[in-house]
Coordinates of C-alpha atoms and ligand atoms in Angstrom, one line a residue:
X1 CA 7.7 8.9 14.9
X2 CA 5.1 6.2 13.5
X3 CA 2.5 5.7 11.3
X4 CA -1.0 4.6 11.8
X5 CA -2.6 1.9 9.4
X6 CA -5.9 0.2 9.0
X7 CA -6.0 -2.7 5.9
X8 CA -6.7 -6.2 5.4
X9 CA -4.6 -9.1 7.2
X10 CA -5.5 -11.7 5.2
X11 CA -4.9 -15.5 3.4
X12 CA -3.9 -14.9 0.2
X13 CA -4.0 -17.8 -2.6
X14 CA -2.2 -16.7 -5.7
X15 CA -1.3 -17.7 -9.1
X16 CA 1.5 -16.5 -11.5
X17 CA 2.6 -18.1 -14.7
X18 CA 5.5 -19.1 -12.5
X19 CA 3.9 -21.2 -9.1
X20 CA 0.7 -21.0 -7.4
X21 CA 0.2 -21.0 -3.7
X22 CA -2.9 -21.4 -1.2
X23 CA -3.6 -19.6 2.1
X24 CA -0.3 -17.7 2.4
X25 CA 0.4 -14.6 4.4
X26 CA -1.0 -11.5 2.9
X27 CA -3.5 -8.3 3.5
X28 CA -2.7 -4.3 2.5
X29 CA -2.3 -3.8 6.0
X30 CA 0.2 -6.7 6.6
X31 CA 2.2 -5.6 3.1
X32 CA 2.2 -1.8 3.7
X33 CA 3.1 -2.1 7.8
X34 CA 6.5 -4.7 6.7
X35 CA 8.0 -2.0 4.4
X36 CA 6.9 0.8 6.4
X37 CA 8.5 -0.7 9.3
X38 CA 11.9 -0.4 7.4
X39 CA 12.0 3.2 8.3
X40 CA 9.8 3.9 10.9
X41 CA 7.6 2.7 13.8
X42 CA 4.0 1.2 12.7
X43 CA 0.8 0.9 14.7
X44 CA -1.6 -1.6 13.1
X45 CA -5.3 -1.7 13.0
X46 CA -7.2 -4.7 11.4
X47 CA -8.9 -7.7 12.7
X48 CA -8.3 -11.6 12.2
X49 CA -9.7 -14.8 12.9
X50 CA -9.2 -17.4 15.5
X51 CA -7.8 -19.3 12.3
X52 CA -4.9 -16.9 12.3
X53 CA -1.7 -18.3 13.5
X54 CA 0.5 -17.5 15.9
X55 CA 4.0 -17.5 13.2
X56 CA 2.5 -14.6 11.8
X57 CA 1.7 -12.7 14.4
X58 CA 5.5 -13.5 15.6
X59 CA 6.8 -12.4 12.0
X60 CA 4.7 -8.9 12.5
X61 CA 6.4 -8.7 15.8
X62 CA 9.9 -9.3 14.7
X63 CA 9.6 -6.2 12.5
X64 CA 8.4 -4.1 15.5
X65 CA 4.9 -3.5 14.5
X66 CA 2.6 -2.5 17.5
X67 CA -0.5 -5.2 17.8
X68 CA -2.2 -3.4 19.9
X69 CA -5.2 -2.3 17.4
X70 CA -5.1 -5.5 16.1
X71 CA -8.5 -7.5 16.9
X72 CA -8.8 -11.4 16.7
X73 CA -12.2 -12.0 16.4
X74 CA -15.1 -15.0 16.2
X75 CA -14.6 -16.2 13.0
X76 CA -12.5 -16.6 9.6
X77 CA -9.7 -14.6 8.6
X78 CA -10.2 -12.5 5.4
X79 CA -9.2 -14.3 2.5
X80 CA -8.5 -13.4 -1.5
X81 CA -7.7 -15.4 -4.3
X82 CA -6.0 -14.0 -7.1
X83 CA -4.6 -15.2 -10.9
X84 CA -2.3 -12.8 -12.9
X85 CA -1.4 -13.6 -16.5
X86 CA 1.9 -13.2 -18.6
X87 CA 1.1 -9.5 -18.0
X88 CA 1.8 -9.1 -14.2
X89 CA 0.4 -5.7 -14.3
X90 CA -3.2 -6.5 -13.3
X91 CA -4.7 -8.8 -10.7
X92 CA -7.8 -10.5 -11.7
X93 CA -9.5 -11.1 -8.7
X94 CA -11.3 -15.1 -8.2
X95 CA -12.9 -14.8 -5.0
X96 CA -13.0 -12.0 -1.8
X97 CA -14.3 -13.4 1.6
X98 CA -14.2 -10.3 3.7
X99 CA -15.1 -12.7 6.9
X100 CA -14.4 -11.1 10.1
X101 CA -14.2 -7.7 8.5
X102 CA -17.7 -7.6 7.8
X103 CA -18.8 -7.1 11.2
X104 CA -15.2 -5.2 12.2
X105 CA -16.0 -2.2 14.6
X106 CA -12.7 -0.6 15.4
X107 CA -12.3 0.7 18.6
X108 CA -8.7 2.2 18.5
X109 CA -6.4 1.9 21.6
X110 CA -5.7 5.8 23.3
X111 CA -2.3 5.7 22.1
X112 CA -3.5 5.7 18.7
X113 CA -5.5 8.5 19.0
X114 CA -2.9 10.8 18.8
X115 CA -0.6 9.8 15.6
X116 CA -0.1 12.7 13.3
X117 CA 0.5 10.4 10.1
X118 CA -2.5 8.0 9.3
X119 CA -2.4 5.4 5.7
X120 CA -5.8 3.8 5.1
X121 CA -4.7 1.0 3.1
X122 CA -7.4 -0.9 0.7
X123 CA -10.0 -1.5 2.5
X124 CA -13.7 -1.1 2.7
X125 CA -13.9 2.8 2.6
X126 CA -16.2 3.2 5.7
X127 CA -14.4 1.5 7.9
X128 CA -11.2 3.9 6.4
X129 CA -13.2 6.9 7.8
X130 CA -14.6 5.4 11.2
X131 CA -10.7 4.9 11.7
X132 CA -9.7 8.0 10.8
X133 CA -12.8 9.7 12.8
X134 CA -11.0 8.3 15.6
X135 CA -7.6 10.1 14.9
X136 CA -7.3 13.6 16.8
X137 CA -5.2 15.7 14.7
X138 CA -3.8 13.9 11.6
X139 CA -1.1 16.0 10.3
X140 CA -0.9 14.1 7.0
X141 CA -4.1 11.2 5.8
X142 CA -2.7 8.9 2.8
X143 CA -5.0 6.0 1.4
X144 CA -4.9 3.6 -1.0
X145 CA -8.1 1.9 -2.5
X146 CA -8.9 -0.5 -5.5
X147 CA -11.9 -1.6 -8.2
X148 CA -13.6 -3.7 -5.2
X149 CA -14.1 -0.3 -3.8
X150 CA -14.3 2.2 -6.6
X151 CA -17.4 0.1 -8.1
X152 CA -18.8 -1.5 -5.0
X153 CA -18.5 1.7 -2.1
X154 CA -18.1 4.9 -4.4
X155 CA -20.5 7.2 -2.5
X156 CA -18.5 6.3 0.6
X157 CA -15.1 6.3 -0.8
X158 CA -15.6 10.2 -2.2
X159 CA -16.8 11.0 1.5
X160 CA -13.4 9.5 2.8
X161 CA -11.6 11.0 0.0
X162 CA -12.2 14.2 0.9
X163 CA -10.4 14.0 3.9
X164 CA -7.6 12.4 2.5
X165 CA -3.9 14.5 1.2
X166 CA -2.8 12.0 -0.6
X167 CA -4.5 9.5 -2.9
X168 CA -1.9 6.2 -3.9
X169 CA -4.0 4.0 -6.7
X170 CA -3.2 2.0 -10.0
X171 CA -3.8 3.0 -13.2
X172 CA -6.8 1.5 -14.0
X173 CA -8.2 2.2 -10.9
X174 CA -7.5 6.2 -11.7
X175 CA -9.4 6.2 -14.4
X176 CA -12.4 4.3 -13.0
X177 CA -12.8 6.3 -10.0
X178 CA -12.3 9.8 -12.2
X179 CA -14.6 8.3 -15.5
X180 CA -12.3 9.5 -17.5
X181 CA -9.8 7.8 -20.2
X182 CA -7.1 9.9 -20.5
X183 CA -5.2 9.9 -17.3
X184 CA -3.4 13.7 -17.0
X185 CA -7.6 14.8 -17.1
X186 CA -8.3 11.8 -15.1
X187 CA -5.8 13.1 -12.2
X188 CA -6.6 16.3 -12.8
X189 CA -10.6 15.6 -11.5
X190 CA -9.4 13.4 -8.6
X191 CA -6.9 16.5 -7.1
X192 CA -10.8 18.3 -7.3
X193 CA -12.1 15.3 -5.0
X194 CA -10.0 16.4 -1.6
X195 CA -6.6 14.6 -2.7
X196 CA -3.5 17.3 -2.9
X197 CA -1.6 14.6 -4.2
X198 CA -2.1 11.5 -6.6
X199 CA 0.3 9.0 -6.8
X200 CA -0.5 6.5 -9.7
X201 CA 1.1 3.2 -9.7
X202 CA 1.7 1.6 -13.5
X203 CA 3.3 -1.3 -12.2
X204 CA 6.7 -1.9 -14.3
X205 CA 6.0 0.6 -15.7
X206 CA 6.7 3.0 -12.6
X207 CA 4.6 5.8 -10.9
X208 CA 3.5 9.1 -11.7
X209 CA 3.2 11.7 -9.1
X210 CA 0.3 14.6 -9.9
X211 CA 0.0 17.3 -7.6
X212 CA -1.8 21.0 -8.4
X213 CA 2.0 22.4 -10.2
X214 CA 4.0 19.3 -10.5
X215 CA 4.4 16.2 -12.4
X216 CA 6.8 13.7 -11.7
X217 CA 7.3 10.3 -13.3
X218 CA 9.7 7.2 -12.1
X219 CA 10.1 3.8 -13.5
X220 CA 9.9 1.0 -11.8
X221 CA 13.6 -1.0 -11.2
X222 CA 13.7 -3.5 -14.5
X223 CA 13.8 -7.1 -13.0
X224 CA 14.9 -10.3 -14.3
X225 CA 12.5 -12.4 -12.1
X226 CA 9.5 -10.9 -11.1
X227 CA 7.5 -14.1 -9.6
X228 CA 4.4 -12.2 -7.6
X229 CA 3.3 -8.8 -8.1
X230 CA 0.9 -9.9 -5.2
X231 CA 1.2 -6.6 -2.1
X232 CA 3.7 -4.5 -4.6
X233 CA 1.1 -1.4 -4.3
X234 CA 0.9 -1.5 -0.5
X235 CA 5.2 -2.3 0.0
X236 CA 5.5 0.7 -2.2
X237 CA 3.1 2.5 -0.3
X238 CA 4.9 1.6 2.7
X239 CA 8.2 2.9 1.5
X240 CA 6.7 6.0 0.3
X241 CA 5.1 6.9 3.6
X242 CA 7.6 5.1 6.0
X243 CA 10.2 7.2 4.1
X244 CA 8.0 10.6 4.6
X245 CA 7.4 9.9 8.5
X246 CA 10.8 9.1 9.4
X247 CA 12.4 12.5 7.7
X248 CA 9.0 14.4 8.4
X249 CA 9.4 17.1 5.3
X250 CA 7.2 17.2 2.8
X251 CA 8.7 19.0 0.4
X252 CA 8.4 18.2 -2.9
X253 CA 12.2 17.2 -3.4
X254 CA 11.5 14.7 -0.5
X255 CA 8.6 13.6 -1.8
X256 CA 10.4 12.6 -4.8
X257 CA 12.8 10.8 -2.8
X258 CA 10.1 8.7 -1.1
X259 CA 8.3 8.1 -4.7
X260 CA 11.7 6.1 -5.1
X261 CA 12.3 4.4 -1.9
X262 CA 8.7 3.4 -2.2
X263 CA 9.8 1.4 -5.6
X264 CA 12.8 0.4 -4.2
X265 CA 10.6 -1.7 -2.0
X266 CA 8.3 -3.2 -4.4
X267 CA 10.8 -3.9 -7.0
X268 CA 11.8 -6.5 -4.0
X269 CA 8.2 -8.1 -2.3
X270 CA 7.4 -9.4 -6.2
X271 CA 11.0 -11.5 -6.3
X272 CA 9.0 -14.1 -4.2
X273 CA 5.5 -14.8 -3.2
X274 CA 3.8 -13.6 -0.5
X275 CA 6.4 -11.5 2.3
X276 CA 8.8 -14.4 1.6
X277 CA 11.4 -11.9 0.2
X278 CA 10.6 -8.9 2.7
X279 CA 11.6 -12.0 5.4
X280 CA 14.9 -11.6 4.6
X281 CA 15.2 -7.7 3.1
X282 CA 18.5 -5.6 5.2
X283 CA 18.2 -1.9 4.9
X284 CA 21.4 -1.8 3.2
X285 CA 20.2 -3.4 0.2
X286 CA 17.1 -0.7 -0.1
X287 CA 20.4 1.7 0.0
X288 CA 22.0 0.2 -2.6
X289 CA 19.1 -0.4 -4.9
X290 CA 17.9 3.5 -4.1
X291 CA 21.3 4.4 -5.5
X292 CA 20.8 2.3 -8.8
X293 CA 17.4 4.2 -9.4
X294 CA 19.7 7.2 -9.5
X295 CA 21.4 6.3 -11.8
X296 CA 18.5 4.3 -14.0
X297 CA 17.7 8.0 -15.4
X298 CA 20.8 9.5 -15.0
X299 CA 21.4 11.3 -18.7
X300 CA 23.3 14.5 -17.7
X301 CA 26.8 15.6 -17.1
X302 CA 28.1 11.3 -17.1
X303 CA 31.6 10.8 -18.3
Ligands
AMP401 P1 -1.8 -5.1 -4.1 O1 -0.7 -4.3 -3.4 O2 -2.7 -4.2 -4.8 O3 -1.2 -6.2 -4.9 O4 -2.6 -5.7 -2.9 C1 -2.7 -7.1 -2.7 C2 -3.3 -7.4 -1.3 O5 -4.6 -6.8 -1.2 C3 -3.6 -8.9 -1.1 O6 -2.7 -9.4 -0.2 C4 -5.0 -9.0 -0.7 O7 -5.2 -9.8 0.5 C5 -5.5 -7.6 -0.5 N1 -6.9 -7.4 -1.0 C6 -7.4 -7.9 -2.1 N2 -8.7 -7.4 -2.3 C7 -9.0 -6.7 -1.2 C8 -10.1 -5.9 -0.7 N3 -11.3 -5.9 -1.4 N4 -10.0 -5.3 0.4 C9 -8.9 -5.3 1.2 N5 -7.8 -5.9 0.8 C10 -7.8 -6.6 -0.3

């Protein structure tokens, strides 16, 4: 089984009340396809620049990603610079240089045609649905999006939306793309958009699953040293979906489970900056901290 992705691959320069650092590895696409590759196979579609170097296209190898879709083009990589204050919840964004995205015309490789579980990561919203127009017979569409998007692309975002089953965005995000303050009524206007499903992502403060009958609400793990928040909505997304593809049931017990594997993986990318913790992440250890959620709302039937 694998998953299909389009996002950004891109230079990241970042800073935290803890470091700073310039032109690091980074991109939705690059985030979401590391964790998802934790439980499943991952085709990648994107494009970089010449300036790209080979020691991250080895690292993207090393975790088994497929290349194939991925394009190096004339030009510079995409690059975004990013500050976050003593509240690591929200990104303020410096500067976006799409660069060789702006011009990106994915052609995707035959064996890609045919993958039955698609994420469109953030990215500019038309080139989500020229991907997924590409895509025979998706069996489930998840996308992510953010406030570049919601305020810059909306008509073309709602047209991809309405294709899409499930909708992963932050908070503030939900209630920009809904207009709407409170965020049960908020969710409630997105599900009317095409999304079955909205996952909201409240950053330590956990996620909140909305679907048509159900409601369910996880925290995030509490961590003593959160240095990056920097690619924790894509790694959770990548949990989330990698978890889903490899078991294939999407019941809603399951997709409970993969709600927590999903924040089992971001409570890890923000120990370090950029994938500098994922680097060195063993499957046992998103076992053992799965198992901790479990018991992080545990209230019933303890000794
Ligand atoms: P997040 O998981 O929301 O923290 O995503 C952070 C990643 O999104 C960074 O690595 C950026 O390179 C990437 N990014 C930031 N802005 C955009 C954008 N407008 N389009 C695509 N990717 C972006």
């Amino acid at each position: 089984m694998s998953v299909l992705v389009v996002g950004s691959v891109a230079f990241d320069s970042v800073k935290t009340p803890f470091g700073q650092v310039e032109e690091v590895l980074g991109g939705s696409g690059t985030y979401f396809s590391t964790s998802a590759s934790f439980f499943t196979d991952v085709k990648m579609v994107a494009v970089v620049g010449e300036d790209f170097p080979a020691e991250h296209l080895d690292f993207l190898r090393s975790r088994k990603i497929d290349l194939e879709g991925l394009k190096t083009a004339q030009g510079r990589t995409f690059r975004w610079k990013g500050s976050y204050d003593y509240d690591l919840n929200e990104a303020h964004t410096l500067e976006t240089h799409l660069n060789v995205f702006e011009s990106f015309q994915p052609d995707l490789p035959q064996g890609y045609r045919e993958a039955e579980y698609v994420f469109l990561a953030n990215i500019d919203p038309e080139l989500q649905l020229e991907v997924l127009n590409q895509v025979k017979n998706p069996k489930l569409v998840a996308c992510d999006t953010m406030n570049f998007w919601i305020g810059g692309k909306r008509e073309a975002l709602l047209k991809t939306l309405r294709h899409v089953d499930i909708l992963l965005i932050n908070e503030g995000e939900t209630r920009q793309l809904a207009e709407e303050p409170n965020l049960v009524k908020a969710a409630r206007l997105i599900l009317d958009m095409g999304p079955k499903t909205l996952v909201v992502k409240r950053g330590e403060y956990g996620v909140i699953m909305f679907s048509e009958h159900s409601i369910f609400s996880a925290p995030a793990y509490p961590l003593e040293s959160v240095f990056d928040p920097t690619g924790a909505g894509d790694t959770f997304a990548g949990g989330f979906m990698g978890y889903l593809v490899a078991t294939r049931n999407l019941s809603e017990s399951n997709m409970r489970q993969a709600i927590v594997f999903g924040s089992a993986m971001a409570s890890f990318v923000v120990e370090d900056f950029s994938l500098g913790r994922m680097k060195k992440l063993e499957y046992g250890e998103i076992e053992e901290r799965f198992r901790k959620f479990k018991l992080l709302t545990e209230f019933d039937g303890l000794e």
